[in-house]
Coordinates of C-alpha atoms in Angstrom, one line a residue:
Chain A
X10 CA 143.1 81.3 32.0
X11 CA 144.3 79.6 35.3
X12 CA 141.3 78.6 37.7
X13 CA 142.3 79.7 41.1
X14 CA 140.0 79.0 44.3
X15 CA 138.1 82.3 44.2
X16 CA 135.7 82.8 46.7
X17 CA 132.5 83.0 44.9
X18 CA 130.5 84.4 48.1
X19 CA 133.0 87.2 48.7
X20 CA 132.6 88.3 44.8
X21 CA 128.7 88.3 45.4
X22 CA 129.0 90.8 48.1
X23 CA 131.1 92.9 45.9
X24 CA 129.1 95.7 44.2
X25 CA 128.7 96.3 40.5
X26 CA 130.8 99.4 39.7
X27 CA 129.8 101.2 36.7
X28 CA 133.2 101.5 34.4
X29 CA 133.7 103.3 31.1
X30 CA 136.5 101.6 29.4
X31 CA 137.2 102.8 25.7
X32 CA 133.9 104.3 25.1
X33 CA 131.8 101.3 26.5
X34 CA 129.8 101.0 29.6
X35 CA 130.7 98.2 31.8
X36 CA 129.7 96.8 35.2
X37 CA 132.7 95.5 37.0
X38 CA 133.4 93.3 40.1
X39 CA 137.0 92.7 40.8
X40 CA 138.7 90.7 44.0
X41 CA 142.2 90.6 44.5
X42 CA 143.2 87.9 47.1
X43 CA 146.8 86.9 47.8
X44 CA 148.7 87.0 44.6
X45 CA 145.4 86.1 42.9
X46 CA 142.4 88.0 41.6
X47 CA 138.9 87.3 40.0
X48 CA 137.4 89.8 37.3
X49 CA 133.8 90.0 36.5
X50 CA 132.6 92.4 33.5
X51 CA 129.3 92.8 32.1
X52 CA 127.7 95.3 29.2
X53 CA 124.4 93.3 30.2
X54 CA 124.6 91.6 26.5
X55 CA 127.3 89.0 27.8
X56 CA 129.4 88.7 31.1
X57 CA 133.0 87.9 31.0
X58 CA 135.5 86.7 33.4
X59 CA 139.2 86.0 34.4
X60 CA 140.7 84.1 37.3
X61 CA 144.2 84.2 37.7
X62 CA 146.6 82.5 40.5
X63 CA 150.2 83.3 41.4
X64 CA 151.8 81.8 38.7
X65 CA 149.8 82.6 35.8
X66 CA 150.2 86.4 36.9
X67 CA 154.0 85.5 37.0
X68 CA 154.0 84.0 33.8
X69 CA 151.9 86.7 31.8
X70 CA 153.8 89.8 33.6
X71 CA 157.0 88.2 32.4
X72 CA 155.9 87.6 29.0
X73 CA 154.2 91.3 28.7
X74 CA 157.1 92.7 30.2
X75 CA 160.4 91.1 29.0
X76 CA 162.4 94.2 30.3
X77 CA 161.2 94.4 33.6
X78 CA 162.6 91.9 36.1
X79 CA 160.5 91.8 39.3
X80 CA 158.8 89.1 41.7
X81 CA 155.4 88.2 41.3
X82 CA 154.7 90.0 44.5
X83 CA 155.9 93.5 43.3
X84 CA 154.1 93.0 40.0
X85 CA 150.8 92.1 41.9
X86 CA 151.0 95.0 44.1
X87 CA 151.6 97.4 41.3
X88 CA 148.4 95.9 39.4
X89 CA 146.3 96.3 42.3
X90 CA 147.4 99.7 42.5
X91 CA 147.1 100.9 39.1
X92 CA 143.8 98.7 38.3
X93 CA 141.5 99.6 41.5
X94 CA 141.2 103.2 40.8
X95 CA 140.5 102.6 37.2
X96 CA 137.6 100.1 38.2
X97 CA 136.7 101.9 41.5
X98 CA 133.5 103.3 39.7
X99 CA 134.6 107.1 40.1
X100 CA 136.0 107.2 36.9
X101 CA 139.1 109.3 38.6
X102 CA 142.2 109.0 37.2
X103 CA 144.8 106.9 39.2
X104 CA 147.5 108.9 40.9
X105 CA 149.9 106.6 38.8
X106 CA 149.1 107.1 35.3
X107 CA 147.5 104.3 33.6
X108 CA 145.7 103.7 30.3
X109 CA 143.2 101.0 30.0
X110 CA 141.9 100.1 26.5
X111 CA 139.5 97.2 25.6
X112 CA 139.2 95.2 22.6
X113 CA 136.4 92.8 21.7
X114 CA 137.6 89.8 20.1
X115 CA 136.4 87.6 17.1
X116 CA 135.5 84.8 19.1
X117 CA 133.6 87.2 21.5
X118 CA 135.9 87.1 24.1
X119 CA 137.5 90.7 25.7
X120 CA 140.6 92.0 26.2
X121 CA 141.5 94.8 28.6
X122 CA 145.3 96.2 27.9
X123 CA 146.5 98.2 30.8
X124 CA 149.7 100.3 30.2
X125 CA 151.4 102.2 33.3
X126 CA 154.9 102.5 34.4
X127 CA 156.8 100.4 37.2
X128 CA 159.6 101.8 38.5
X129 CA 160.3 104.0 35.8
X130 CA 159.6 101.2 33.2
X131 CA 156.9 100.7 30.8
X132 CA 154.6 98.1 32.4
X133 CA 151.8 96.3 30.5
X134 CA 149.1 94.1 31.7
X135 CA 146.4 92.1 29.8
X136 CA 143.2 90.7 31.0
X137 CA 141.8 88.3 29.0
X138 CA 138.1 87.6 29.9
X139 CA 136.0 85.0 28.6
X140 CA 132.1 84.4 28.4
X141 CA 131.6 83.5 32.3
X142 CA 130.0 80.2 33.5
X143 CA 126.0 80.6 33.5
X144 CA 125.9 79.5 37.1
X145 CA 127.8 82.4 37.9
X146 CA 125.6 84.7 35.6
X147 CA 122.6 83.4 37.8
X148 CA 124.2 83.9 41.1
X149 CA 125.7 87.1 40.3
X150 CA 122.8 88.8 38.3
X151 CA 119.7 86.7 37.5
X152 CA 118.7 85.8 41.4
X153 CA 119.6 89.0 42.8
X154 CA 117.6 90.8 40.3
X155 CA 114.7 88.6 40.7
X156 CA 114.7 89.0 44.4
X157 CA 115.2 93.1 43.5
X158 CA 112.1 92.7 41.3
X159 CA 110.0 90.8 43.9
X160 CA 111.0 93.4 46.7
X161 CA 110.0 96.1 44.6
X162 CA 106.9 94.7 43.4
X163 CA 105.9 94.1 47.1
X164 CA 106.9 97.6 48.1
X165 CA 104.5 99.1 44.9
X166 CA 101.6 96.9 46.4
X167 CA 102.3 98.4 49.7
X168 CA 102.5 101.8 48.8
X169 CA 99.0 101.5 47.2
X170 CA 97.8 100.2 50.0
X171 CA 98.9 103.3 51.8
X172 CA 97.4 105.6 49.0
X173 CA 94.1 103.6 49.6
X174 CA 94.2 104.4 53.3
X175 CA 95.0 108.3 52.4
X176 CA 92.0 108.6 50.2
X177 CA 89.8 106.9 53.1
X178 CA 91.1 109.6 55.4
X179 CA 90.4 112.4 53.0
X180 CA 86.9 111.3 52.0
X181 CA 86.3 111.5 55.7
X182 CA 87.3 114.8 56.1
X183 CA 85.5 115.8 52.8
X184 CA 82.2 114.3 54.0
X185 CA 82.4 115.9 57.4
X186 CA 82.5 119.1 55.0
X187 CA 86.2 119.9 55.3
X188 CA 87.3 122.2 52.3
X189 CA 90.8 123.0 50.8
X190 CA 92.1 126.4 51.3
X191 CA 94.4 126.2 48.4
X192 CA 92.7 123.9 45.4
X193 CA 96.0 123.0 44.0
X194 CA 96.5 121.0 47.2
X195 CA 93.6 118.4 45.9
X196 CA 94.7 115.1 44.6
X197 CA 92.9 112.7 42.5
X198 CA 91.3 109.3 44.0
X199 CA 94.0 106.7 43.6
X200 CA 92.8 103.9 41.6
X201 CA 95.2 101.4 41.1
X202 CA 94.4 99.6 37.8
X203 CA 94.2 103.1 36.0
X204 CA 97.3 104.2 37.6
X205 CA 99.2 101.5 36.6
X206 CA 97.8 101.3 33.2
X207 CA 98.9 104.9 32.9
X208 CA 102.3 104.2 34.6
X209 CA 102.9 101.6 31.9
X210 CA 101.9 103.5 29.1
X211 CA 104.1 106.4 30.0
X212 CA 107.1 105.0 31.8
X213 CA 107.7 102.0 29.8
X214 CA 108.7 103.7 26.4
X215 CA 110.8 106.4 28.5
X216 CA 112.6 103.6 30.3
X217 CA 113.4 101.8 27.5
X218 CA 114.8 104.9 25.5
X219 CA 116.8 105.7 28.4
X220 CA 119.9 104.0 29.5
X221 CA 119.6 100.4 28.9
X222 CA 123.0 99.2 29.2
X223 CA 125.1 98.8 32.5
X224 CA 124.4 102.3 33.4
X225 CA 120.5 101.3 33.9
X226 CA 122.3 99.5 37.1
X227 CA 121.9 102.6 38.8
X228 CA 122.8 104.1 42.3
X229 CA 119.7 103.1 44.0
X230 CA 119.3 99.5 42.3
X231 CA 123.1 98.9 43.5
X232 CA 121.9 99.7 47.0
X233 CA 118.9 97.2 46.7
X234 CA 121.1 94.7 45.3
X235 CA 123.7 94.9 48.3
X236 CA 120.5 94.7 50.7
X237 CA 119.3 91.5 49.0
X238 CA 123.0 90.0 49.0
X239 CA 123.3 90.7 52.4
X240 CA 120.0 89.3 53.3
X241 CA 120.8 85.9 51.3
X242 CA 124.4 85.7 52.8
X243 CA 122.7 86.1 56.2
X244 CA 120.0 83.7 55.6
X245 CA 123.0 81.1 54.4
X246 CA 125.1 81.7 57.4
X247 CA 122.1 80.8 59.6
X248 CA 121.5 77.5 57.8
X249 CA 125.0 76.7 57.9
X250 CA 124.7 77.2 61.5
X251 CA 121.6 75.2 62.0
X252 CA 123.0 72.5 60.3
X253 CA 126.0 72.5 62.4
X254 CA 123.9 72.5 65.6
X255 CA 120.5 70.9 64.7
X256 CA 118.4 72.9 67.1
X257 CA 114.6 73.6 66.0
X258 CA 114.6 75.7 63.5
X259 CA 114.7 79.5 64.2
X260 CA 112.1 82.0 62.6
X261 CA 113.4 84.9 60.5
X262 CA 113.3 88.0 62.5
X263 CA 113.1 91.1 61.1
X264 CA 116.5 92.9 61.4
X265 CA 116.6 96.8 61.8
X266 CA 120.0 97.0 60.3
X267 CA 119.5 97.4 56.6
X268 CA 118.8 100.9 56.1
X269 CA 118.6 102.2 52.7
X270 CA 119.6 105.8 53.4
X271 CA 122.3 106.9 50.8
X272 CA 124.3 108.1 54.0
X273 CA 124.6 104.2 55.2
X274 CA 126.3 102.9 52.2
X275 CA 130.2 103.0 53.3
X276 CA 129.0 101.5 56.7
X277 CA 127.0 98.8 54.8
X278 CA 129.6 97.9 52.5
X279 CA 132.0 97.8 55.5
X280 CA 130.0 95.3 57.5
X281 CA 129.3 93.4 54.1
X282 CA 132.9 92.9 53.7
X283 CA 133.1 91.7 57.0
X284 CA 130.3 89.5 56.5
X285 CA 131.9 88.0 53.3
X286 CA 135.1 87.2 55.0
X287 CA 133.0 85.4 57.8
X288 CA 131.0 83.8 55.3
X289 CA 133.9 82.6 53.3
X290 CA 135.6 81.0 56.5
X291 CA 132.3 79.4 57.4
X292 CA 131.3 78.0 54.0
X293 CA 131.6 74.4 54.1
X294 CA 130.0 73.8 50.8
X295 CA 132.5 74.4 47.9
X296 CA 131.5 77.3 46.0
X297 CA 130.6 76.0 42.6
X298 CA 130.8 78.3 39.8
X299 CA 130.8 76.1 36.9
X300 CA 127.9 74.3 35.7
X301 CA 130.3 71.2 34.9
X302 CA 131.3 71.1 38.6
X303 CA 127.6 70.3 39.7
X304 CA 127.9 67.2 41.5
X305 CA 124.4 66.1 42.0
X306 CA 122.0 63.7 39.9
X307 CA 119.3 64.3 42.2
X308 CA 117.4 67.1 43.6
X309 CA 118.6 68.1 46.9
X310 CA 116.3 69.3 49.6
X311 CA 118.5 71.1 51.9
X312 CA 120.8 73.2 49.5
X313 CA 123.3 75.6 51.1
X314 CA 123.9 78.6 48.9
X315 CA 122.8 82.2 48.4
X316 CA 119.4 82.3 47.1
X317 CA 118.4 79.1 48.6
Chain B
X24 CA 122.9 68.7 19.4
X25 CA 122.0 70.8 16.3
X26 CA 122.0 74.1 16.2
X27 CA 119.1 75.4 14.1
X28 CA 118.0 78.8 13.0
X29 CA 116.0 79.6 16.1
X30 CA 114.6 82.9 16.1
X31 CA 115.9 84.2 19.6
X32 CA 113.4 87.5 19.2
X33 CA 110.5 85.1 18.9
X34 CA 111.8 83.1 22.1
X35 CA 112.1 86.3 23.5
X36 CA 108.4 87.1 23.3
X37 CA 107.4 83.8 25.0
X38 CA 106.5 83.9 28.8
X39 CA 108.7 81.9 31.3
X40 CA 106.2 79.2 32.1
X41 CA 106.6 77.7 35.7
X42 CA 106.8 73.9 35.7
X43 CA 107.3 71.3 38.1
X44 CA 109.3 68.3 36.8
X45 CA 110.3 65.3 39.1
X46 CA 109.7 67.4 42.3
X47 CA 111.9 70.5 40.9
X48 CA 110.5 73.6 40.1
X49 CA 111.7 75.2 36.6
X50 CA 110.8 77.9 34.5
X51 CA 110.7 77.0 30.7
X52 CA 110.1 78.7 27.5
X53 CA 109.7 76.3 24.3
X54 CA 109.3 77.2 20.7
X55 CA 108.1 74.7 18.1
X56 CA 109.0 75.8 14.5
X57 CA 108.8 73.8 11.3
X58 CA 110.1 70.5 12.3
X59 CA 112.3 72.1 14.7
X60 CA 112.5 73.3 18.3
X61 CA 114.0 75.5 21.0
X62 CA 113.9 74.8 24.8
X63 CA 115.1 77.1 27.6
X64 CA 114.9 75.6 31.2
X65 CA 115.9 77.6 34.2
X66 CA 116.1 76.8 38.2
X67 CA 117.5 80.4 38.7
X68 CA 120.7 78.5 39.5
X69 CA 121.5 77.6 35.6
X70 CA 119.8 78.0 32.3
X71 CA 119.9 75.2 29.8
X72 CA 118.5 75.0 26.5
X73 CA 118.2 72.7 23.5
X74 CA 118.0 73.3 19.8
X75 CA 116.8 70.8 17.4
X76 CA 116.4 70.8 13.6
X77 CA 114.4 68.2 11.3
X78 CA 117.3 65.8 10.9
X79 CA 118.4 65.6 14.8
X80 CA 114.9 64.9 15.7
X81 CA 114.5 62.4 13.2
X82 CA 117.6 60.5 13.9
X83 CA 116.9 60.9 18.1
X84 CA 113.3 59.8 17.6
X85 CA 114.6 56.7 15.4
X86 CA 117.3 55.6 18.0
X87 CA 115.0 55.8 20.9
X88 CA 111.8 54.1 19.2
X89 CA 113.3 51.5 17.2
X90 CA 110.2 49.7 16.6
X91 CA 108.3 52.9 15.4
X92 CA 108.5 53.5 12.0
X93 CA 107.1 57.0 11.1
X94 CA 108.2 60.0 9.1
X95 CA 109.9 62.9 11.3
X96 CA 106.5 65.0 10.7
X97 CA 104.6 62.2 12.6
X98 CA 107.3 61.9 15.5
X99 CA 107.3 65.7 15.5
X100 CA 103.5 66.6 15.3
X101 CA 103.1 63.9 18.7
X102 CA 105.9 65.5 20.4
X103 CA 104.3 68.8 20.3
X104 CA 101.0 67.4 21.2
X105 CA 102.6 65.8 24.2
X106 CA 105.2 68.3 25.4
X107 CA 103.0 71.5 25.1
X108 CA 100.6 70.7 27.9
X109 CA 103.5 69.0 30.1
X110 CA 105.3 72.7 29.8
X111 CA 102.4 74.8 29.1
X112 CA 102.7 75.9 33.2
X113 CA 99.3 75.1 34.0
X114 CA 100.3 71.8 35.2
X115 CA 97.3 70.0 33.9
X116 CA 97.9 66.4 32.5
X117 CA 97.7 66.1 28.8
X118 CA 94.8 64.4 27.1
X119 CA 97.6 61.8 25.5
X120 CA 99.0 60.3 28.7
X121 CA 102.9 61.4 29.2
X122 CA 105.2 61.0 31.9
X123 CA 107.7 63.3 32.1
X124 CA 111.1 62.4 34.3
X125 CA 114.3 65.2 34.8
X126 CA 117.9 64.0 35.7
X127 CA 120.7 66.1 36.5
X128 CA 123.9 64.6 34.9
X129 CA 127.2 64.8 36.6
X130 CA 128.6 67.1 34.0
X131 CA 125.8 69.9 35.1
X132 CA 123.6 69.3 31.7
X133 CA 119.9 67.9 32.5
X134 CA 118.3 65.1 30.5
X135 CA 114.2 65.2 30.4
X136 CA 112.5 61.9 29.6
X137 CA 109.1 62.0 28.0
X138 CA 107.1 58.5 27.8
X139 CA 103.8 58.7 25.9
X140 CA 102.0 56.4 23.2
X141 CA 102.5 57.0 19.5
X142 CA 99.7 54.7 17.6
X143 CA 99.5 52.6 20.8
X144 CA 103.2 52.0 21.0
X145 CA 105.4 53.3 23.3
X146 CA 106.9 56.5 22.3
X147 CA 110.1 58.0 24.0
X148 CA 111.6 61.5 23.6
X149 CA 114.4 63.0 25.4
X150 CA 115.5 66.5 25.7
X151 CA 119.4 66.7 26.1
X152 CA 119.7 70.4 27.4
X153 CA 123.0 72.0 28.1
X154 CA 123.9 75.1 29.6
X155 CA 122.9 78.1 27.6
X156 CA 125.0 80.7 26.0
X157 CA 125.8 83.7 28.7
X158 CA 124.5 85.9 25.8
X159 CA 121.0 84.2 25.7
X160 CA 120.9 84.2 29.6
X161 CA 121.6 88.0 29.5
X162 CA 118.7 88.6 26.7
X163 CA 116.4 86.2 28.2
X164 CA 116.6 87.2 31.5
X165 CA 119.5 89.7 32.8
X166 CA 118.3 92.7 30.7
X167 CA 114.5 92.1 31.4
X168 CA 114.9 91.6 35.1
X169 CA 117.1 94.8 35.1
X170 CA 114.3 97.0 33.1
X171 CA 111.6 95.5 35.3
X172 CA 113.6 96.5 38.5
X173 CA 114.0 100.1 37.1
X174 CA 110.5 100.5 35.9
X175 CA 109.1 99.1 39.7
X176 CA 112.0 101.6 41.3
X177 CA 110.5 104.5 39.3
X178 CA 106.7 103.2 40.2
X179 CA 108.1 103.1 44.0
X180 CA 109.5 106.7 43.3
X181 CA 106.3 108.2 41.7
X182 CA 103.9 106.3 44.3
X183 CA 106.0 108.1 47.2
X184 CA 105.5 111.5 45.5
X185 CA 101.8 110.7 45.3
X186 CA 101.8 109.9 49.0
X187 CA 103.3 113.5 49.9
X188 CA 100.9 114.9 48.1
X189 CA 98.0 113.1 49.9
X190 CA 99.9 114.1 53.2
X191 CA 99.9 117.6 52.0
X192 CA 96.2 117.5 51.3
X193 CA 95.3 116.0 54.8
X194 CA 97.2 118.4 56.6
X195 CA 95.7 121.6 54.9
X196 CA 92.2 119.8 55.8
X197 CA 93.5 119.2 59.4
X198 CA 94.9 123.1 59.9
X199 CA 91.3 124.3 58.6
X200 CA 90.1 122.6 61.7
X201 CA 88.5 119.4 60.1
X202 CA 88.4 116.2 62.2
X203 CA 87.7 112.7 61.6
X204 CA 84.5 111.0 62.3
X205 CA 86.3 107.7 62.5
X206 CA 89.8 107.8 64.5
X207 CA 90.9 104.6 62.7
X208 CA 90.8 106.1 59.5
X209 CA 93.7 108.6 60.8
X210 CA 97.1 107.5 58.7
X211 CA 100.5 108.5 59.7
X212 CA 102.4 110.9 57.8
X213 CA 104.3 109.2 55.0
X214 CA 108.3 109.6 55.7
X215 CA 110.0 108.3 52.8
X216 CA 113.3 107.4 54.1
X217 CA 111.9 106.0 57.5
X218 CA 109.3 103.9 55.4
X219 CA 112.1 102.5 53.2
X220 CA 114.1 101.6 56.3
X221 CA 110.8 100.0 58.0
X222 CA 110.3 98.2 54.5
X223 CA 113.6 96.7 53.9
X224 CA 114.2 95.6 57.5
X225 CA 110.6 93.9 57.5
X226 CA 110.1 92.6 54.0
X227 CA 113.8 91.5 52.8
X228 CA 114.0 88.9 55.5
X229 CA 110.3 87.4 54.6
X230 CA 111.0 87.9 50.9
X231 CA 114.6 85.6 51.3
X232 CA 112.5 83.1 53.2
X233 CA 110.1 82.5 50.6
X234 CA 110.5 81.1 47.3
X235 CA 113.7 82.2 45.9
X236 CA 113.7 79.7 43.1
X237 CA 111.9 79.8 40.1
X238 CA 108.4 80.3 41.4
X239 CA 109.5 83.7 42.4
X240 CA 109.0 84.9 39.2
X241 CA 105.5 85.1 39.5
X242 CA 102.7 86.0 37.6
X243 CA 102.7 89.8 38.5
X244 CA 106.6 89.9 37.4
X245 CA 105.7 87.4 34.4
X246 CA 103.3 90.3 33.2
X247 CA 105.5 92.9 33.5
X248 CA 108.5 90.7 32.1
X249 CA 105.9 90.6 29.1
X250 CA 105.3 94.5 28.7
X251 CA 109.3 95.3 29.2
X252 CA 110.0 92.7 26.2
X253 CA 106.7 94.0 24.2
X254 CA 108.3 97.5 24.6
X255 CA 111.7 96.7 23.7
X256 CA 110.9 94.8 20.7
X257 CA 108.6 97.7 19.6
X258 CA 111.4 100.1 19.9
X259 CA 113.7 97.4 17.8
X260 CA 111.1 97.6 15.2
X261 CA 110.9 101.5 15.0
X262 CA 114.8 101.6 14.9
X263 CA 114.7 99.0 12.3
X264 CA 112.3 101.1 10.2
X265 CA 114.2 104.1 10.8
X266 CA 117.2 102.8 9.3
X267 CA 115.5 101.4 6.2
X268 CA 114.0 105.0 5.7
X269 CA 116.1 107.4 7.0
X270 CA 114.0 110.3 7.9
X271 CA 114.2 112.5 11.0
X272 CA 113.9 110.3 14.2
X273 CA 110.7 109.8 15.6
X274 CA 110.0 110.5 19.0
X275 CA 108.9 107.6 21.2
X276 CA 105.2 108.3 21.9
X277 CA 103.5 107.1 25.2
X278 CA 101.3 104.4 24.0
X279 CA 98.1 103.6 25.7
X280 CA 98.3 99.6 24.8
X281 CA 100.2 97.9 27.3
X282 CA 97.4 97.5 30.2
X283 CA 98.4 95.6 33.2
X284 CA 95.1 94.3 33.8
X285 CA 95.0 90.5 34.5
X286 CA 92.2 90.1 32.2
X287 CA 94.4 91.3 29.3
X288 CA 97.3 88.6 29.2
X289 CA 95.6 86.3 26.4
X290 CA 95.2 89.5 24.3
X291 CA 98.8 90.7 24.7
X292 CA 100.1 87.3 24.3
X293 CA 98.4 87.0 21.1
X294 CA 99.5 90.7 20.1
X295 CA 102.9 89.8 21.1
X296 CA 102.9 86.6 19.1
X297 CA 102.1 88.7 15.8
X298 CA 104.8 91.3 17.1
X299 CA 107.4 88.5 17.3
X300 CA 106.3 86.7 13.5
X301 CA 106.8 90.2 12.3
X302 CA 109.9 91.0 14.1
X303 CA 111.2 87.8 13.0
X304 CA 110.5 88.8 9.1
X305 CA 111.8 92.1 9.6
X306 CA 115.0 91.3 11.4
X307 CA 117.5 92.2 9.1
X308 CA 120.6 91.5 11.4
X309 CA 121.3 87.9 12.7
X310 CA 120.2 86.7 15.7
X311 CA 123.3 86.0 17.9
X312 CA 122.8 83.9 20.7
X313 CA 126.2 82.6 21.2
X314 CA 129.3 84.7 22.6
X315 CA 131.5 83.2 19.8
X316 CA 129.1 84.5 17.5
X317 CA 129.9 88.2 18.1
X318 CA 131.6 89.8 14.9
X319 CA 132.7 93.1 15.9
X320 CA 136.0 94.3 17.5
X321 CA 134.7 97.9 17.9
X322 CA 131.9 99.0 19.9
X323 CA 128.9 99.8 17.6
X324 CA 127.0 103.0 18.0
X325 CA 124.0 101.9 16.4
X326 CA 123.3 98.3 17.6
X327 CA 120.0 96.8 16.7
X328 CA 118.6 94.4 19.1
X329 CA 116.2 94.3 22.0
X330 CA 117.4 96.5 25.0
X331 CA 119.5 98.4 22.9

């Protein structure tokens, strides 16, 4: 496996796309650069990755397709064309027919084989994915999921507060003699502790009997993931700017842009890609993705990175 | 580093305890067995671990304390006595004075040094923590955090539904001419989409400017983590039992026990420990904690393990 200069922050902007390969459910992120790629796969039990640069792609393409003579550019553009629909999450077959099979190896690694046709000849590609570095798993999953949990927890608390206010309003109407025209409209008084206990008792067993694999990361959570990443990215850029021009620290201002409506997905994703591009350009600190690359021996006060 | 037979499922039952070492915030899990231990540490950027068995403990204790002559049992019980208060999360000093210092190494690993006194003589211990296997990170953090997010998301949806019902009740009172005695009790109609957009715009920047490190995993989330793990564990045991005695599959019954009140923590933790012990005994499948230990080359239909 060749380690190329895959921009970790750009990959972070990508959504985790649900893919089904050989009957297994995975979440995938794939980034194609200029004759290089970085793929991430997870079944939530492990996370695998492969980073390949131009030379490695050329070598593997030749090795797997001895009868096909082509430049690395031709191999690569064919690969992009074939792989992207397979890993686009919508599960729709590519226009160019391609078969993807997955094999879990004895050593825990996985191989994903892709069979298609290039200029009429059979074309084969293999992704050799090995366990991703823990720091990458933390950046791509642990930190965002923790931020999402915190955000949702806060929302739960806020909605609980709103319910108490609704009850106070209802109580006032009732105390002033108001009655309901339709009895079925009457609600129970919201009691936070009782509600939570009841919710946990009912929802928890259901949740655990449902999709606990990659499919559990559903569209709503994907949306939240994107919003959390976009915000962390915005914050990183602000820090970088303020470190470049040290003025008095700006206060974070609430920003009205991250709408959560399903209709705004495409717009958000587009703007995220732009942000990601900008972030990649402005990123002055090397994106470390392996524990072995950590340089510091002392805790730093001012870390520049997402989720810091 | 010696790999001992640390029961992964037992460690899973342990809560992540917030600890502050050398000015850095970490979450820690530590399990002491019979002359063996397994420690996990995370700063949410990486996860480190060390597993040590009797022989390895004896060797390191002798190497670090040449002047102290004692059996491994004496070293170990002193270690347990000293370490547990340091990593108990409450930050209270141990009765036996001990100093803990942390060093991040060039290679990304961390060393935690503990200085105390054993029978009047200086006693030194070092934890040499290396990056944890990705499968362990997935089991201990990724899966539980995803389950927590799903649970909270469902709660948000349910509370939204309750608010709509409250509004229908309020509307009915109003339509029948009811008025409020105190104007300030009047609430705005809950409009889910508008609320969510407003919440995201305000809460997201705040959240990201707050504790995004290990401290973000606060008591409420810890509580949810424990509940999710307990449920997954219960489900695993049910599956194991049904595989041992294959009768018609039992339906998951809502269980009223997982109360979420802060007062119930101790009881829950006690019962979890019992469950963990039972799980460890009943566990028939070896607890894999490293990608390299994965044996299968084909997807299994019936996986026995937490979160499956």
